[in-house]
Backbone as numpy.savetxt, mean C-alpha at the origin, in Angstrom:
# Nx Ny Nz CAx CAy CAz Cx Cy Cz
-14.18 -20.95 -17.42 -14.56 -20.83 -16.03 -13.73 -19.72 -15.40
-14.13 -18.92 -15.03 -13.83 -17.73 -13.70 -12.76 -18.02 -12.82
-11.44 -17.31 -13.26 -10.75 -17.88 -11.88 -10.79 -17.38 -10.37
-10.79 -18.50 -9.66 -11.54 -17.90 -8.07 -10.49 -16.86 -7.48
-11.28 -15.48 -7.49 -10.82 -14.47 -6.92 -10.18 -14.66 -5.31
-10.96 -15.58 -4.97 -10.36 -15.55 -3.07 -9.54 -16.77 -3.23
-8.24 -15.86 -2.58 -7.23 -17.22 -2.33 -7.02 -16.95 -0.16
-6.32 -18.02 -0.01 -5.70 -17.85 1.13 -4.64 -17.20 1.46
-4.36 -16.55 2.89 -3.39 -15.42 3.13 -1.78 -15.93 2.59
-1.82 -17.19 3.05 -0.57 -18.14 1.87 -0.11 -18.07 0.64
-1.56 -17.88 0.17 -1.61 -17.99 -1.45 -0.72 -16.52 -1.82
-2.08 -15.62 -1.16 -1.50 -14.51 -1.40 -0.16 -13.35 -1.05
0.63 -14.24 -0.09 1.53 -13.89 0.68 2.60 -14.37 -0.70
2.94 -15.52 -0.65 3.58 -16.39 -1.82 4.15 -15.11 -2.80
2.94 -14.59 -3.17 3.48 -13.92 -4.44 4.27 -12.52 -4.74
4.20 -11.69 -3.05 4.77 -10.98 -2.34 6.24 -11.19 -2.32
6.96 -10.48 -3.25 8.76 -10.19 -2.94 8.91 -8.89 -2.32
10.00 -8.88 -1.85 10.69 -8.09 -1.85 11.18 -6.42 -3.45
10.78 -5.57 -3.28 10.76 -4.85 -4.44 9.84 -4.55 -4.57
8.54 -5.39 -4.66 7.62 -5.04 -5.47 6.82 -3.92 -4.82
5.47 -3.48 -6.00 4.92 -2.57 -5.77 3.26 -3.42 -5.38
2.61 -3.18 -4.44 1.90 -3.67 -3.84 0.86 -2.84 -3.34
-0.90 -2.94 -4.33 -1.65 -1.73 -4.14 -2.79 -2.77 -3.10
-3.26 -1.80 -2.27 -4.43 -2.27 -1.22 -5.47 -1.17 -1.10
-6.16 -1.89 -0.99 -7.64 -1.20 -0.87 -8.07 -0.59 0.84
-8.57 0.42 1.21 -9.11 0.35 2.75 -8.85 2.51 2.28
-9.34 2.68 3.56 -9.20 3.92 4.16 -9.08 4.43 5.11
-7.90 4.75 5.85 -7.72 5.12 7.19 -8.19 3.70 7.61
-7.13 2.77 7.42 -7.34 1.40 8.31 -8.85 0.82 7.38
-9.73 1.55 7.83 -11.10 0.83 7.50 -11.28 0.01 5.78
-11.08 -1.50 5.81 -11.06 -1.98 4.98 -9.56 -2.76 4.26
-8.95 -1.45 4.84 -7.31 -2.35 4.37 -7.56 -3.94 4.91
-6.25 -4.75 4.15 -6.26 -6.09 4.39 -5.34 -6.21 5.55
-5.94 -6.13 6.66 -4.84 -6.15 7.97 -4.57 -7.09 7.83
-4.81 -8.68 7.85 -4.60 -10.16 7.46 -3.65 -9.97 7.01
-3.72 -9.51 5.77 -2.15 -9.31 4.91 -1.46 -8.45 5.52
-1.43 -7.28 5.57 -0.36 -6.96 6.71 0.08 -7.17 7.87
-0.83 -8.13 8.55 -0.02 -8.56 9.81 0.76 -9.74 9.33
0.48 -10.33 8.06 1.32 -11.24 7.56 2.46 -10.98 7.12
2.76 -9.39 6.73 3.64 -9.55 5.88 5.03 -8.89 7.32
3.90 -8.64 7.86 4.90 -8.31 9.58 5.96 -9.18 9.80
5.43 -10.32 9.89 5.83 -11.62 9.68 7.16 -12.18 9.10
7.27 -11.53 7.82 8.41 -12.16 6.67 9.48 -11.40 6.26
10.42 -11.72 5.62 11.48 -10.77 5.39 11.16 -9.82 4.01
10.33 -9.72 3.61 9.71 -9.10 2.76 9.91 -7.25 3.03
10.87 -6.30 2.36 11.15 -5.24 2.60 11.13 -4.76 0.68
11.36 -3.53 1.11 11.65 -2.24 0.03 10.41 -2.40 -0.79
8.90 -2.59 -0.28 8.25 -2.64 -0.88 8.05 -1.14 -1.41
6.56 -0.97 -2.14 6.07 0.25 -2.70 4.88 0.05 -2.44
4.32 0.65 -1.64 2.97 0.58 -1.42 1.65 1.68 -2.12
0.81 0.60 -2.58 -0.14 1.86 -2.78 -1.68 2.37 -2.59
-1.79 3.36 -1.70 -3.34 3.03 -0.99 -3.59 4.19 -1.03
-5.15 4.67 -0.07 -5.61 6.11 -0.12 -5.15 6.49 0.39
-4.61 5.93 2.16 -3.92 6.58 2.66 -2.99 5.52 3.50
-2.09 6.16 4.33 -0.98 5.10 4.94 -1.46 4.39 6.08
-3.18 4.39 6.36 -3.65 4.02 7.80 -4.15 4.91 8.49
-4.15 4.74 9.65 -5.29 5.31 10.78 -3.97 5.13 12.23
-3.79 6.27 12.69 -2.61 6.26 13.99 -1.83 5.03 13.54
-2.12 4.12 14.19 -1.20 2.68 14.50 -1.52 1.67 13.54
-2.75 1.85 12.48 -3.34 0.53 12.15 -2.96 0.48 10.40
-2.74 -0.70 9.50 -2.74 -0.45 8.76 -1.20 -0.27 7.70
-1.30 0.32 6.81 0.29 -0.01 6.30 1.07 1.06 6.86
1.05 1.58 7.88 1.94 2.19 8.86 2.60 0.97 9.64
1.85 0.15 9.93 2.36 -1.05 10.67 3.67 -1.60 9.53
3.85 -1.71 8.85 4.94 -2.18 8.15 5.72 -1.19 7.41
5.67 0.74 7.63 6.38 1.32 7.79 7.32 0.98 8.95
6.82 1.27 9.93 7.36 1.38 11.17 8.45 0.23 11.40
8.05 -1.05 10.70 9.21 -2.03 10.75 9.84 -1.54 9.18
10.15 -0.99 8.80 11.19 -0.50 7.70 10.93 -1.51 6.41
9.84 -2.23 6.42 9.44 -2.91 4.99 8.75 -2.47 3.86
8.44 -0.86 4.32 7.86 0.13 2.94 9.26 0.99 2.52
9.39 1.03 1.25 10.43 2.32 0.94 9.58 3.49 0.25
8.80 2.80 -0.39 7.81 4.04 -0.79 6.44 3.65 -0.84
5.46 4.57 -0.52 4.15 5.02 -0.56 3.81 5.94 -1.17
2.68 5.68 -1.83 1.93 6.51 -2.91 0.73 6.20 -2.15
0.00 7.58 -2.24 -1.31 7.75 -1.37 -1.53 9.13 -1.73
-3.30 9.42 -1.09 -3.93 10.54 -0.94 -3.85 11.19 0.28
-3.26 10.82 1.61 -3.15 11.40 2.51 -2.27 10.39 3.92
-1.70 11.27 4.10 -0.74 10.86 5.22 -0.69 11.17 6.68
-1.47 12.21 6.74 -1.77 13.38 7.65 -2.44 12.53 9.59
-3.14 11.34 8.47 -3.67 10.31 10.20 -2.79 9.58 10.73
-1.06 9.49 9.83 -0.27 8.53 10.48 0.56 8.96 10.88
1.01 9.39 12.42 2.38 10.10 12.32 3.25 9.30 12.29
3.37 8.27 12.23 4.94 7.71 11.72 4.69 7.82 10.76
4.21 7.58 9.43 4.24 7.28 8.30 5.14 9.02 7.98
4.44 10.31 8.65 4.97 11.70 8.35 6.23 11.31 8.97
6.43 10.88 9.81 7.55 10.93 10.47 8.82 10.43 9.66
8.71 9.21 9.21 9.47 8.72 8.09 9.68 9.39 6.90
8.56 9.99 6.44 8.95 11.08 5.62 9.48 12.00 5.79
9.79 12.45 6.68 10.61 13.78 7.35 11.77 13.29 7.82
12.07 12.39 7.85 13.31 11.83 8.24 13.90 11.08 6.93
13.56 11.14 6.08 13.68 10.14 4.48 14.19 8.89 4.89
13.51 8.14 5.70 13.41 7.21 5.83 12.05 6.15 4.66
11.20 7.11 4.08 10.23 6.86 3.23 9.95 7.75 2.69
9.78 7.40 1.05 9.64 7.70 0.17 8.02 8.08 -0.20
7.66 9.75 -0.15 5.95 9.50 -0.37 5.77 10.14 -1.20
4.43 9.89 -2.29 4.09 10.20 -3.43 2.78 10.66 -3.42
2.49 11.80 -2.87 0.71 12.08 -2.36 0.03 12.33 -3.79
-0.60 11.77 -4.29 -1.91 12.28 -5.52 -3.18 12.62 -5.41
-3.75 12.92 -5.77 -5.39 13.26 -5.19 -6.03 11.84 -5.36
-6.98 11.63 -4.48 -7.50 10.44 -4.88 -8.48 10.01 -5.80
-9.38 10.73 -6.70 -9.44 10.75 -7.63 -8.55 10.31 -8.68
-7.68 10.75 -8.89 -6.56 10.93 -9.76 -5.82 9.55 -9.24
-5.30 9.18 -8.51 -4.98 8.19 -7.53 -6.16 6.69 -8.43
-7.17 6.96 -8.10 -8.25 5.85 -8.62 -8.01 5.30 -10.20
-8.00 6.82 -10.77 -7.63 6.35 -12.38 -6.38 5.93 -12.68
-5.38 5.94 -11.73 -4.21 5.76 -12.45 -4.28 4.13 -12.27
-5.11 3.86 -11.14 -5.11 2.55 -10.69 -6.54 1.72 -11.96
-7.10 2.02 -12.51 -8.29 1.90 -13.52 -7.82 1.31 -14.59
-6.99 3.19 -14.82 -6.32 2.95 -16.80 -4.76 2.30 -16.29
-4.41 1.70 -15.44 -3.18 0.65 -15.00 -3.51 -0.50 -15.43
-4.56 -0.96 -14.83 -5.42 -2.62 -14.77 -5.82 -2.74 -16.45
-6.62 -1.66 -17.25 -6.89 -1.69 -18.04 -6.03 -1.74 -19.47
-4.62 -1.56 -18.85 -3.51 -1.13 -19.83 -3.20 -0.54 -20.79
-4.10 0.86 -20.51 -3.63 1.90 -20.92 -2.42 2.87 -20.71
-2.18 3.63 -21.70 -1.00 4.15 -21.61 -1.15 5.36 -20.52
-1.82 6.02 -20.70 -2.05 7.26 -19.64 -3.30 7.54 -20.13
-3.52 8.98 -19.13 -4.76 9.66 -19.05 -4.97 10.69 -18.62
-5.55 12.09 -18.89 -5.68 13.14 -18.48 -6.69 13.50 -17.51
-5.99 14.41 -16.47 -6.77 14.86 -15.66 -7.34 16.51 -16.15
């Protein structure tokens, strides 16, 4: 039997430390799991690694948990809609890792799939 993909923001909060690297889906806000990030607003949960297309949309999004100092690094395709997120980077306050998103997609593909690497 299929294990059920949808858990609750609990469930999925739970498994959230501190350290870890933590990939989300959305674009410029649209689609990210704000649920989960306004949750993780919430907790003492820091030095994460985040990894998305991009860091959000102005205010919305995993800029929101830049701005409280619970990202140390981000990996993304563009940064350019968040100015704090640039801002932190210019201040090395955060750590950013821009890839194309393409390239960005597969690493996230042949990751899940557990492969060793892959050429672009």
């Amino acid at each position: 039997m299929p294990k059920n993909k949808v858990v609750s923001l609990e469930e999925a909060m739970s498994h959230i430390q501190s350290g870890m690297t933590v990939a989300v889906g959305g674009f410029l806000s649209q689609g990210d799991p704000l649920t989960l990030i306004h949750g993780l607003k919430e907790t003492d949960v820091k030095d994460l690694t985040m990894i998305s297309c991009t860091g959000g949309f102005r205010d919305r999004g995993i800029v929101e948990l830049v701005k409280l100092g619970k990202v140390r690094r981000l990996i993304a395709s563009h940064i350019g809609t968040t100015p704090d997120v640039v801002k932190a980077f210019h201040s090395g306050e955060l750590e950013v890792q821009l890839v194309p998103q393409g390239t960005l997609a597969e690493q996230m593909r042949s990751g899940g799939a557990g492969l060793g690497g892959f050429l672009t």
